[in-house]
mmCIF file of C-alpha atoms and ligand atoms in Angstrom:
data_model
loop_
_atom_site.group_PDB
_atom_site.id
_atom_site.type_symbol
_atom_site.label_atom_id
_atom_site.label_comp_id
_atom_site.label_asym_id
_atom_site.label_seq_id
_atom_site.Cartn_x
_atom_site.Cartn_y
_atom_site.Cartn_z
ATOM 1 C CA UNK A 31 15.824 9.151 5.779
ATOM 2 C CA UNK A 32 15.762 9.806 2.365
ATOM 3 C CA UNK A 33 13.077 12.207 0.996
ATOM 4 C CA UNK A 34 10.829 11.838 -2.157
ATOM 5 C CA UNK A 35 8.519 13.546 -3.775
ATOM 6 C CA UNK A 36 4.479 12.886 -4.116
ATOM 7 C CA UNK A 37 3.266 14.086 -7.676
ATOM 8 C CA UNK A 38 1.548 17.035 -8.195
ATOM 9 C CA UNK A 39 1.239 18.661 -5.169
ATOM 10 C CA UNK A 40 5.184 18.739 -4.502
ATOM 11 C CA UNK A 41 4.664 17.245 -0.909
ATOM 12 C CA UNK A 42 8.230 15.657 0.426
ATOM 13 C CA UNK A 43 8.007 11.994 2.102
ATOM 14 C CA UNK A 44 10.363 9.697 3.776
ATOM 15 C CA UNK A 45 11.335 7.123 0.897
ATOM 16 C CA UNK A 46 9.477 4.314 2.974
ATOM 17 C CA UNK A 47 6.343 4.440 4.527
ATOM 18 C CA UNK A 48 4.379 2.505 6.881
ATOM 19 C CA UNK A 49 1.332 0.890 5.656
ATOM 20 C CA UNK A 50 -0.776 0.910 8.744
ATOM 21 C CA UNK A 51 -3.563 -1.753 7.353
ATOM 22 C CA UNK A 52 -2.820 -5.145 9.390
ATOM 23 C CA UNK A 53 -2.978 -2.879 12.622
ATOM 24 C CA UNK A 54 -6.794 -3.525 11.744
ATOM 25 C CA UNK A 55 -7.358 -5.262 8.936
ATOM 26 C CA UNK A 56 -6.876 -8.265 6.764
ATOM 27 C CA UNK A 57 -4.367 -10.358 8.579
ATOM 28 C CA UNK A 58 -5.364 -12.114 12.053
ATOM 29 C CA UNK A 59 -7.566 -10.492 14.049
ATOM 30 C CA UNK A 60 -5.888 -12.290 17.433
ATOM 31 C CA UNK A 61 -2.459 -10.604 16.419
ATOM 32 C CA UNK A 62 -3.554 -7.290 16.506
ATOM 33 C CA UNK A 63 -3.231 -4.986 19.344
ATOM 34 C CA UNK A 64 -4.333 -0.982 19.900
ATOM 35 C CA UNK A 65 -1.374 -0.100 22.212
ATOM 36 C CA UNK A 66 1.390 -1.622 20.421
ATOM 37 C CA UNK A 67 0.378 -0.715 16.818
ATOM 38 C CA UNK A 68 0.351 3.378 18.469
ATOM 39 C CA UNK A 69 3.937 2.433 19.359
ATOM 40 C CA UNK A 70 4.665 0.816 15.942
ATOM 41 C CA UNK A 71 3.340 4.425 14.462
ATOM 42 C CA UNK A 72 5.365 6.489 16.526
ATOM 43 C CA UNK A 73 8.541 3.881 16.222
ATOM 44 C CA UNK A 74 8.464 4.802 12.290
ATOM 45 C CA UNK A 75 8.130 8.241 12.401
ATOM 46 C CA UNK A 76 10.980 7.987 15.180
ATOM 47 C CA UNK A 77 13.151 6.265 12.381
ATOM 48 C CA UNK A 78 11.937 9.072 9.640
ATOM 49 C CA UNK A 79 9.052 7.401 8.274
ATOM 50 C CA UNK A 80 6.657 10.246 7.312
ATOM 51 C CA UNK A 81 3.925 8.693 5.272
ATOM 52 C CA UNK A 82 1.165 6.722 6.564
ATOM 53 C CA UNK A 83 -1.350 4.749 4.843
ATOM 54 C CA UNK A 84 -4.767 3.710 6.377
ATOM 55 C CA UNK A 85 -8.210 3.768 4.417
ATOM 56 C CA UNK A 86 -11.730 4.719 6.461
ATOM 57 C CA UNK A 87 -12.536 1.002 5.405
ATOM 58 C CA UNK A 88 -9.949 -0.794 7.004
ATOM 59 C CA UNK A 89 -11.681 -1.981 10.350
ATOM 60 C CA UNK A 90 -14.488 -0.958 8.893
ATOM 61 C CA UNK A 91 -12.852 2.738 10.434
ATOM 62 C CA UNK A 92 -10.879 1.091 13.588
ATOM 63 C CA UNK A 93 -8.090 2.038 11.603
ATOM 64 C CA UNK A 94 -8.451 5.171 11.361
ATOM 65 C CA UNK A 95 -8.988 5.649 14.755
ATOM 66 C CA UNK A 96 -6.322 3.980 16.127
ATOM 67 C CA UNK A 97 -3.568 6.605 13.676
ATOM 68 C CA UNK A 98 -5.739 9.782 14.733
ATOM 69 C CA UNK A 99 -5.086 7.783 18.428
ATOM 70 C CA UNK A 100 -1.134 7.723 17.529
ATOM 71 C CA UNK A 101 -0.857 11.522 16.035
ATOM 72 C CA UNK A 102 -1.744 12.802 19.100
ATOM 73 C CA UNK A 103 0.799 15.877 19.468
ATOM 74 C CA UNK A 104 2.720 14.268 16.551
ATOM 75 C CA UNK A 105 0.604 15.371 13.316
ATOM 76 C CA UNK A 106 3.110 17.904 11.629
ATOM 77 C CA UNK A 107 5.725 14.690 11.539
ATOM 78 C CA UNK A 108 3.392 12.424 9.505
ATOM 79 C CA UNK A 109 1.995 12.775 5.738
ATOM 80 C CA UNK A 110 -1.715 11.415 5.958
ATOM 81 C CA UNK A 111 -2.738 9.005 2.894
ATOM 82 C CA UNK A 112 -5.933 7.311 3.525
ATOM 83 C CA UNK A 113 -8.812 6.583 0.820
ATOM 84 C CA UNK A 114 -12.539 6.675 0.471
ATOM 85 C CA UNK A 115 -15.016 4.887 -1.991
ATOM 86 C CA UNK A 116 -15.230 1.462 -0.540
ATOM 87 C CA UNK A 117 -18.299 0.495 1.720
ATOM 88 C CA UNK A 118 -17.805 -2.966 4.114
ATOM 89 C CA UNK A 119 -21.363 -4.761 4.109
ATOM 90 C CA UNK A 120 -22.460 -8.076 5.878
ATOM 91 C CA UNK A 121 -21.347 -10.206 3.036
ATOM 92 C CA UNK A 122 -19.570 -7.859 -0.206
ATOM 93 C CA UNK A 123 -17.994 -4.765 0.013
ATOM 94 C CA UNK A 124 -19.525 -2.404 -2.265
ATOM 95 C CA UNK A 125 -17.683 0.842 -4.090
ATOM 96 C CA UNK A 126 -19.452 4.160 -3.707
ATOM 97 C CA UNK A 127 -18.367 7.322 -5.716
ATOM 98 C CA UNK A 128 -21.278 9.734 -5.561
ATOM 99 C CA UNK A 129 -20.247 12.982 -4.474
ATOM 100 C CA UNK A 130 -22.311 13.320 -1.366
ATOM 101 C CA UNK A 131 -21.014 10.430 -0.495
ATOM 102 C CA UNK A 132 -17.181 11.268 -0.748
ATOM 103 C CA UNK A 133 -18.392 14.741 1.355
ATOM 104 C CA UNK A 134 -19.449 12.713 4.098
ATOM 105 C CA UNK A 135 -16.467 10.026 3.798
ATOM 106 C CA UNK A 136 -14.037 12.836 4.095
ATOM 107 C CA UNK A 137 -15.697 14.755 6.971
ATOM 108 C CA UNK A 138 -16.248 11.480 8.868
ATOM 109 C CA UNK A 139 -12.041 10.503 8.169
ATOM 110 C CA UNK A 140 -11.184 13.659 9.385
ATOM 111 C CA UNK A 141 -12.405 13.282 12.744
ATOM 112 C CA UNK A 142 -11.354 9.940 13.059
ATOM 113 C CA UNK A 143 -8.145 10.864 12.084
ATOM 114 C CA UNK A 144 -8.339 14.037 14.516
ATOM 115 C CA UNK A 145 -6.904 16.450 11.913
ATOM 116 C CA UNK A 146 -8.196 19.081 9.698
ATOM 117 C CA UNK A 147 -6.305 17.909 6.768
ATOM 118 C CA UNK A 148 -5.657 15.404 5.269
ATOM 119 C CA UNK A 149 -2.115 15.229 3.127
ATOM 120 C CA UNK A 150 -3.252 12.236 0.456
ATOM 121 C CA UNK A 151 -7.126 11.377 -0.482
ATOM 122 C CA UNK A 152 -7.085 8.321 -2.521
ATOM 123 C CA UNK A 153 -10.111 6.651 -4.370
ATOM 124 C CA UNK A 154 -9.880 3.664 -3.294
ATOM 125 C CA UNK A 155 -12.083 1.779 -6.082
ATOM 126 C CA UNK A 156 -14.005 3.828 -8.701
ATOM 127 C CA UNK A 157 -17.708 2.892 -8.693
ATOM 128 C CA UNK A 158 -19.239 1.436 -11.434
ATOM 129 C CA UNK A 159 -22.384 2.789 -11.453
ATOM 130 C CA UNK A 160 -21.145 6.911 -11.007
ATOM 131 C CA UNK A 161 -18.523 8.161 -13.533
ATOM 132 C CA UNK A 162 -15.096 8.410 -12.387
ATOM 133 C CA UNK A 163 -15.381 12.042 -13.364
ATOM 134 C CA UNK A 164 -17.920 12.969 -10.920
ATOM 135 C CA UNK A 165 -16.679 11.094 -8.093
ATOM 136 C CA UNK A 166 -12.982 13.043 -8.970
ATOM 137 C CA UNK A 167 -14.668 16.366 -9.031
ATOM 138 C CA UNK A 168 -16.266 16.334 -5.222
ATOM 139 C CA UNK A 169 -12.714 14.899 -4.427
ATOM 140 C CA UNK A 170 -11.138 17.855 -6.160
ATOM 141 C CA UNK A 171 -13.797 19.731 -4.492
ATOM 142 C CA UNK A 172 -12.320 18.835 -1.382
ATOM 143 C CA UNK A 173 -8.699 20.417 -1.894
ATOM 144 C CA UNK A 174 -10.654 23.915 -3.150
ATOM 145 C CA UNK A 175 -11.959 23.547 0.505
ATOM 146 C CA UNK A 176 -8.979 22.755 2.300
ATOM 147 C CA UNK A 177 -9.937 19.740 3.988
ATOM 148 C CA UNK A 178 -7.518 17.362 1.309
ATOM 149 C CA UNK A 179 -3.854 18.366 -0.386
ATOM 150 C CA UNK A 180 -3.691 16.306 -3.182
ATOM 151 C CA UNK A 181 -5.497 13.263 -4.460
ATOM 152 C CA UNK A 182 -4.712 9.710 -5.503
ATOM 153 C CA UNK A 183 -5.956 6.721 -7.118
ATOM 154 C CA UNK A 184 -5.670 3.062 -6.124
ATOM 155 C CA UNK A 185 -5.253 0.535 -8.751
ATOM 156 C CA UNK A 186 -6.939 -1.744 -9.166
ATOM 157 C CA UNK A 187 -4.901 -5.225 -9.011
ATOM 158 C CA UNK A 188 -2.386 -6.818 -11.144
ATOM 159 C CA UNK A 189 -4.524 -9.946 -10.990
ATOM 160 C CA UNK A 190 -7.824 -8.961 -10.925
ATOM 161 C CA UNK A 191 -9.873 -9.965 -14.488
ATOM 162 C CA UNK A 192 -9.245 -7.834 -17.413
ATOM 163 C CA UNK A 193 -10.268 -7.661 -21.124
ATOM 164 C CA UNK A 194 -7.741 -10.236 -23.134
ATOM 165 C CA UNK A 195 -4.680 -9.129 -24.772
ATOM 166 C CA UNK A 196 -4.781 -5.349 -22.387
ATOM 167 C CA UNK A 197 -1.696 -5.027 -20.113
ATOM 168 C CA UNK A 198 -2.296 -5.619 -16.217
ATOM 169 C CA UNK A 199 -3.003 -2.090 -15.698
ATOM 170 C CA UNK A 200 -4.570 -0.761 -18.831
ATOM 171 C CA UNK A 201 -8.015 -0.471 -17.119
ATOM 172 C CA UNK A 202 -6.221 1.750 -14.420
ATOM 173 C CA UNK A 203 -4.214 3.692 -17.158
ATOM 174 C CA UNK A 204 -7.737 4.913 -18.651
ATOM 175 C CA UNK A 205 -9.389 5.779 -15.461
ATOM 176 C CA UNK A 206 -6.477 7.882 -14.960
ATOM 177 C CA UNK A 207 -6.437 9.658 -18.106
ATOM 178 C CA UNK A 208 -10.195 10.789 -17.766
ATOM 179 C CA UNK A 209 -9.690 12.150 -14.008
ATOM 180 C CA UNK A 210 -6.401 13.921 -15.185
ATOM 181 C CA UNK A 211 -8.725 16.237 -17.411
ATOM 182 C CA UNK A 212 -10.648 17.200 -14.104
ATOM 183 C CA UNK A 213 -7.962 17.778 -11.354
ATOM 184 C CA UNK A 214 -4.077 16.496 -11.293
ATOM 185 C CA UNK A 215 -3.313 13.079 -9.660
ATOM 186 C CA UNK A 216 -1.165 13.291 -7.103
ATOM 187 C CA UNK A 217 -0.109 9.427 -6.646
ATOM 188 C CA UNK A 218 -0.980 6.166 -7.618
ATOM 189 C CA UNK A 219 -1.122 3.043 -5.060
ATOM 190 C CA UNK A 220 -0.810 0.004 -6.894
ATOM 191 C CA UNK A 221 1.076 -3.373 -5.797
ATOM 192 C CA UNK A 222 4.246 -3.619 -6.362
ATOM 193 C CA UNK A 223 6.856 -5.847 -5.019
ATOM 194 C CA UNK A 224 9.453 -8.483 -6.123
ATOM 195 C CA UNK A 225 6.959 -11.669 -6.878
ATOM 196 C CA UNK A 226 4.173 -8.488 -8.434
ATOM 197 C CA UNK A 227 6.146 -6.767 -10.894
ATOM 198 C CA UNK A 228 3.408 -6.278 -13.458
ATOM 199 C CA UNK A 229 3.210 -2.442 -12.315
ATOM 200 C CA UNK A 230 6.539 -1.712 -13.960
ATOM 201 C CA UNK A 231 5.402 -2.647 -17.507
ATOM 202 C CA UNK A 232 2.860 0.435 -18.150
ATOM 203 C CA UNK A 233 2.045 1.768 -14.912
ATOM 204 C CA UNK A 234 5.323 3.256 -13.543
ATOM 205 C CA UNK A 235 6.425 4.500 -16.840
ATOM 206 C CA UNK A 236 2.730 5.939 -16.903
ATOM 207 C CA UNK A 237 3.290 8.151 -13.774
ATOM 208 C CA UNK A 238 6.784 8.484 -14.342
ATOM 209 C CA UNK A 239 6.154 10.538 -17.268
ATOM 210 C CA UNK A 240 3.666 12.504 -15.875
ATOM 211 C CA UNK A 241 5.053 13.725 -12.444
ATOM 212 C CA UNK A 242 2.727 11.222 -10.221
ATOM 213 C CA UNK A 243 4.041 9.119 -7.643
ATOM 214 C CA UNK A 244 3.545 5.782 -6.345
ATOM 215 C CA UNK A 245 2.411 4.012 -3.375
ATOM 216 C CA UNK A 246 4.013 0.619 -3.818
ATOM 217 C CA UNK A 247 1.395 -1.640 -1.741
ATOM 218 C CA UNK A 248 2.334 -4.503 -0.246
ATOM 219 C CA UNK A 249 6.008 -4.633 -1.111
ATOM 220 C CA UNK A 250 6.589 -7.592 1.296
ATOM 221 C CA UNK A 251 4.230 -9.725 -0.678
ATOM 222 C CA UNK A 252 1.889 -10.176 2.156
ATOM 223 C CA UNK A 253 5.332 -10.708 4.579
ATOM 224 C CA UNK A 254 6.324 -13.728 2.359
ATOM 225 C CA UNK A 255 9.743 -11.425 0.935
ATOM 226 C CA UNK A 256 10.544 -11.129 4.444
ATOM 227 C CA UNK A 257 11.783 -14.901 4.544
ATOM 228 C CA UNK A 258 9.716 -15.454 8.144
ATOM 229 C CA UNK A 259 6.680 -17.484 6.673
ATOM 230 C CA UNK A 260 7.019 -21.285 6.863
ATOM 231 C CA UNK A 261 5.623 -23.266 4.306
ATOM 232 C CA UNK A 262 2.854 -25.482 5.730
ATOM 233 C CA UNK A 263 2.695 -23.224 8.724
ATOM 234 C CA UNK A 264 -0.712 -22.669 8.421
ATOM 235 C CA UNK A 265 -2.872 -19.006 8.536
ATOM 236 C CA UNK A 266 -6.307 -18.671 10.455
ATOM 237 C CA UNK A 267 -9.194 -18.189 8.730
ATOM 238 C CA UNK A 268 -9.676 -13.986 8.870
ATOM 239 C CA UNK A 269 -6.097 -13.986 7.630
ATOM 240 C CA UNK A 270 -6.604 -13.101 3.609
ATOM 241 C CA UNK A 271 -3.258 -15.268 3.005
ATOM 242 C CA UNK A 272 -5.665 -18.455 4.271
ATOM 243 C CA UNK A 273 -7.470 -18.084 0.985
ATOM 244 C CA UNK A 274 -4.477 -16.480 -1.089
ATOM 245 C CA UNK A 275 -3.548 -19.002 -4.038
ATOM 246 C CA UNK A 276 0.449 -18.041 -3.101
ATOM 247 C CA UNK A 277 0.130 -18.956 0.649
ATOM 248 C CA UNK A 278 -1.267 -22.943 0.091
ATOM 249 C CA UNK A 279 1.627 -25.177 1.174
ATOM 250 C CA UNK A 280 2.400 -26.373 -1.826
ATOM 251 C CA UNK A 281 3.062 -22.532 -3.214
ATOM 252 C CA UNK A 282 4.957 -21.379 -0.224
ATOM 253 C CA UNK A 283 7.231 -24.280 -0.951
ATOM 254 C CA UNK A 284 7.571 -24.058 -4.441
ATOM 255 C CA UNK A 285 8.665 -20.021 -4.042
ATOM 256 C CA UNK A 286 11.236 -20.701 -2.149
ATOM 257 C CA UNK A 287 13.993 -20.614 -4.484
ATOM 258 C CA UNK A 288 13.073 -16.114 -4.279
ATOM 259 C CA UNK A 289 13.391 -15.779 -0.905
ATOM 260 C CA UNK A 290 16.728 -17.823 -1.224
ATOM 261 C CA UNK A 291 17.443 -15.320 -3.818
ATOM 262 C CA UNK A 292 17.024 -12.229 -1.345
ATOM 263 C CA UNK A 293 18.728 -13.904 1.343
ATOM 264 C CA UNK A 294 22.033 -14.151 -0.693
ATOM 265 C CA UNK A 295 22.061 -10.549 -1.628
ATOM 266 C CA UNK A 296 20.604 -9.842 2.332
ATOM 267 C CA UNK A 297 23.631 -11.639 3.624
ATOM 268 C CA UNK A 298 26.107 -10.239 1.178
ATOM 269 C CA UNK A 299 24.780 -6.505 2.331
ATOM 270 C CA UNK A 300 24.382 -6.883 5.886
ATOM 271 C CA UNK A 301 20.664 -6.814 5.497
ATOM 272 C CA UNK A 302 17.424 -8.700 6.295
ATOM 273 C CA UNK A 303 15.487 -10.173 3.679
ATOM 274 C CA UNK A 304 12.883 -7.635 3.809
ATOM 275 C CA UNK A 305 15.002 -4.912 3.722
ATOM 276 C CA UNK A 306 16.296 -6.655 0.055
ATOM 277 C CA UNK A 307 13.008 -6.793 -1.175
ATOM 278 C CA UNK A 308 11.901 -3.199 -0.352
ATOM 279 C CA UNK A 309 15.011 -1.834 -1.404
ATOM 280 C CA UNK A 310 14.558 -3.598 -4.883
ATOM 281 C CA UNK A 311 10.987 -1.320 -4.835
ATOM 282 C CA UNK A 312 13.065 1.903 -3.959
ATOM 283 C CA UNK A 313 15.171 1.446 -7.259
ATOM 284 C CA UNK A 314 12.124 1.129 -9.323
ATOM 285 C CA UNK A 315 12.063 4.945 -10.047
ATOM 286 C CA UNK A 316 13.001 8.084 -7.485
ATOM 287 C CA UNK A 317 8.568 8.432 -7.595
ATOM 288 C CA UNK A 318 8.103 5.261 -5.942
ATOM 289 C CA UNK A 319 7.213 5.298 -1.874
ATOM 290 C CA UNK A 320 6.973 1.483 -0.803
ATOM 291 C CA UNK A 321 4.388 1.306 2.209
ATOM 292 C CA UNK A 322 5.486 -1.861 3.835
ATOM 293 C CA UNK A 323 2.639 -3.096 6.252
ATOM 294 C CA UNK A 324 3.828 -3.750 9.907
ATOM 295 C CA UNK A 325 2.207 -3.830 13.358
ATOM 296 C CA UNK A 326 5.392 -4.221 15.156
ATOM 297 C CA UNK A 327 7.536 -1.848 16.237
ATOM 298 C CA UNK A 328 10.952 -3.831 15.358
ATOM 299 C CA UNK A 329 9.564 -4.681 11.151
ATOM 300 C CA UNK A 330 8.255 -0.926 11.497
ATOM 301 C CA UNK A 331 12.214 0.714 12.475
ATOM 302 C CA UNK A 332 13.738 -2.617 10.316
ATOM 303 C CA UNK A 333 12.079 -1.531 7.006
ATOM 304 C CA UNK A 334 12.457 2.000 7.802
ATOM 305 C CA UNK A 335 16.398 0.980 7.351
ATOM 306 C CA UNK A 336 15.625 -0.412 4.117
ATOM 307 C CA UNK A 337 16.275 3.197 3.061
ATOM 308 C CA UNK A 338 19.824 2.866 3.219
ATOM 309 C CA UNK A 339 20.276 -0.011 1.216
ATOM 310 C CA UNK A 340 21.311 0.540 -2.167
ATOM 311 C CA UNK A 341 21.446 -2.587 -4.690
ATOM 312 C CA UNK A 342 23.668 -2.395 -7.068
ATOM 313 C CA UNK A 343 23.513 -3.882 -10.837
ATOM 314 C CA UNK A 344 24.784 -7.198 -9.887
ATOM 315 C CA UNK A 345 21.815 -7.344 -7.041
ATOM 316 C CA UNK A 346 19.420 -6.343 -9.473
ATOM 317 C CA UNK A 347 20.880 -8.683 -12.171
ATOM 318 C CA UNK A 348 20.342 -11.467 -9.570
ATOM 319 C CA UNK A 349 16.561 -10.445 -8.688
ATOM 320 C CA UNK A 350 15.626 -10.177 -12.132
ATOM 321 C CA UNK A 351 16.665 -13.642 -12.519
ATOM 322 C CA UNK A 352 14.746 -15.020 -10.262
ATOM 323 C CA UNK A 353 11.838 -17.281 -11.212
ATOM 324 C CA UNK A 354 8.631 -15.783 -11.266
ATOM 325 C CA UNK A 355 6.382 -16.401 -8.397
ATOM 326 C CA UNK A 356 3.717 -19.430 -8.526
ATOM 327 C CA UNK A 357 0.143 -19.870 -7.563
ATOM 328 C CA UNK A 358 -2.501 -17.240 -9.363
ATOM 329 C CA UNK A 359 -5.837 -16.273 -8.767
ATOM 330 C CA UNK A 360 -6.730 -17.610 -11.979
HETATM 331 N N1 LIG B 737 -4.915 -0.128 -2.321
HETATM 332 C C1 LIG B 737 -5.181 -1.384 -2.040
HETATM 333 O O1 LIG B 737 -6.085 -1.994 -2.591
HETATM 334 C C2 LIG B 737 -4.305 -2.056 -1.018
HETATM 335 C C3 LIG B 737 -4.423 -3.430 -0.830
HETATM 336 C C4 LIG B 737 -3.613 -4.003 0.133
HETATM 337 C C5 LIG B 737 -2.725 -3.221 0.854
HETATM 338 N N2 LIG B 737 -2.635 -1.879 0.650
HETATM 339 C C6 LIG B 737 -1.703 -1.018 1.408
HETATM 340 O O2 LIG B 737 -0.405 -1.571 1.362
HETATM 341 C C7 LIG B 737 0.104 -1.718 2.693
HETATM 342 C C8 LIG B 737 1.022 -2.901 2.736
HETATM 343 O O3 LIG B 737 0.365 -4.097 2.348
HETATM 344 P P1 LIG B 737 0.271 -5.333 3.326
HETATM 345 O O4 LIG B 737 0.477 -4.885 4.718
HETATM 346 O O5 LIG B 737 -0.982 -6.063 3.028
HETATM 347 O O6 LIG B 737 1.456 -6.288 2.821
HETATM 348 P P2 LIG B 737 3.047 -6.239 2.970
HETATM 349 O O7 LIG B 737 3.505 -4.887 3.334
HETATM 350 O O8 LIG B 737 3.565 -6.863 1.738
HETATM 351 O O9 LIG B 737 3.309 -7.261 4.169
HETATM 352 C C9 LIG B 737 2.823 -7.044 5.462
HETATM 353 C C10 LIG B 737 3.113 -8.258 6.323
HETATM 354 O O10 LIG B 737 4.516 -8.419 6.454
HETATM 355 C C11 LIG B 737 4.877 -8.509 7.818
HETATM 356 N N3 LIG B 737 6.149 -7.771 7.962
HETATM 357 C C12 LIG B 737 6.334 -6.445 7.747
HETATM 358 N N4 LIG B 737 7.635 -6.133 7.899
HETATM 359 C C13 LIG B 737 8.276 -7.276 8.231
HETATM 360 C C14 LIG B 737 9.622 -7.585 8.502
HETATM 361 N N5 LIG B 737 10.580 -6.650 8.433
HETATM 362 N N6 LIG B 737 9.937 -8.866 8.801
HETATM 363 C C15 LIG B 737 8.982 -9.815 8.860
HETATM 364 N N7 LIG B 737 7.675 -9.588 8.584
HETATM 365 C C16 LIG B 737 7.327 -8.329 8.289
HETATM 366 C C17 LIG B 737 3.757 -7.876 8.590
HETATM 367 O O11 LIG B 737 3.702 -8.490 9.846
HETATM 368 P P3 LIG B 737 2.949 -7.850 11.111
HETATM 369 O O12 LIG B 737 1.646 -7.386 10.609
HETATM 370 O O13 LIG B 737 2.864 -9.001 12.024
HETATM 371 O O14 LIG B 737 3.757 -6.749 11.641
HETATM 372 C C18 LIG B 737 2.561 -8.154 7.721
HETATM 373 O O15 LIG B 737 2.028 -9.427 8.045
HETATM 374 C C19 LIG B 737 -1.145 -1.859 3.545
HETATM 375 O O16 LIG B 737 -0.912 -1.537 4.901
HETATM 376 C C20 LIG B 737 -2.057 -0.871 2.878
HETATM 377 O O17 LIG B 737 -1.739 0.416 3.346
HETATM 378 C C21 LIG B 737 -3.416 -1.303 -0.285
#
């Protein structure tokens, strides 16, 4: 596969990842299933998938688990991403950035993840209540003592509330500026996919400019781009698209007319649909590492493919003409 670089720190990647999250985390808890998510791990790295994404809160920590469970005798094939800073309670989930804190975070994902390093320590949210500054330091604090090789930020998301008039990123653009002063940034997650373009308007020219790559999260739109969802078909209720505004009925319908749109450049290429749409994230800058989020082996090794699909100007004329997706958290 295809190799790209991750920011700062130099550190080569397959061009797609696998986002390990739904192995544990946000989508149906009755689909999910230990043994064939540690195949679906070692079917990606089969196909040349190096980088893996999991967070210690995803689960809470199950996550976790189950990779360090799948790197057994396979660690030196895989680049390690997972993030810190985010606390699952009863009822909220709560952001913590003090620097004891991120100590113990990191120590505690280490053993779960049965390594002694890991390649990609992201902050998942920065806490209101500690400056991002401090929280940045014990995380730079961590690469002085070998336990982390380079650091990254999440984003925070395209539609979550922000001051009127600033672009959908600008509160991410100015956390990043203030943690650049205290140790590089290796890589910025952020979502990114064809129906969330918002990232490419500040963001990716942002890290572009600056040597830092990008984590596109969920690329598949929540598996929508993949062309597999039926509208109407219904999502149980621990599944996040049961409360997503896109996923109602009425929205799956009315998208339609962009999955059509992937399926006539996916039939004209000898491709899937999902392939399309994570190939249209590849060509959004030679910084940009999709981390499409699978728990079976066959999406794992199909959107590992997705590497060898190049659009061409006419495909991305065609995409770009698409109508924007409907149905907003707003
Ligand atoms: N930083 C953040 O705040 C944040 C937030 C969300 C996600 N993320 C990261 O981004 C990653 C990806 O996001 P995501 O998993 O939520 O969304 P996604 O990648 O857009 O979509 C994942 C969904 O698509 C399905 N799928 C994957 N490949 C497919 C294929 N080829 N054909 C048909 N269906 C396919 C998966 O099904 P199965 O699960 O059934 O295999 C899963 O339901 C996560 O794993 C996580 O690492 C980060």
């Amino acid at each position: 596969m295809e190799r790209r670089t991750i920011g700062a720190a130099g550190l080569a990647v397959g061009a797609v990842g696998l986002g390990c999250m739904p192995m544990s985390w946000g989508y149906s808890a009755s689909q999910r299933h230990g043994d064939r998510s540690v195949r679906t791990v070692h079917a990606a790295l089969d196909a040349g998938v190096r980088l893996l994404d999991t967070a210690d809160m995803y689960g809470p920590f199950t996550n976790e688990l189950l990779v360090g469970r799948a790197l057994k005798g396979r660690r030196s094939e895989a680049f390690l991403s997972t993030k810190c800073g985010l606390l699952v309670g009863d009822q909220h989930i709560v952001a913590n950035g003090r620097p004891g804190y991120v100590r113990r975070a990191c120590d505690a994902s280490l053993r779960r993840l049965q390594t002694d390093v890991i390649d990609l320590y992201q902050l998942h949210r920065a806490d209101p209540e500690v400056p991002v500054e401090e929280t940045w330091g014990a995380m730079a604090e961590l690469v002085t003592a070998g336990k982390v090789r380079s650091l990254g930020l999440c984003a925070v998301g395209a539609h979550a509330p922000r001051r009127s008039g600033a672009g959908p990123f600008a509160g991410t653009i100015r956390q990043l500026e203030r943690i650049q002063q205290v140790f590089p940034v290796s890589a910025v997650q952020a979502e990114l996919s064809v129906w969330a373009p918002e990232a490419l308007e500040e963001l990716l020219p942002w890290c572009a400019a600056r040597g830092v790559g990008v984590l596109a999260a969920m690329p598949l739109g929540n598996g929508y781009l993949t062309g597999t969802l039926k509208p109407g078909q219904g999502f149980e209720p621990d599944d996040l698209r049961a409360r997503h505004p896109r996923f109602t009925a009425e929205m799956m319908a009315a998208n339609q007319p962009v999955v059509a749109g992937l399926r006539r450049i996916a039939e004209r290429r000898g491709a899937s649909v999902a392939q399309v749409a994570l190939a249209w994230v590849l060509r959004q800058g030679p910084h940009v590492v999709p981390v499409p989020g699978a728990k079976r082996e066959r999406w794992a090794v199909e959107n590992a493919g997705a590497a060898d699909v190049v659009l061409d100007d006419r495909d991305l004329a065609e995409i770009a003409g698409l109508p924007p997706a409907r149905g907003s958290w707003d």
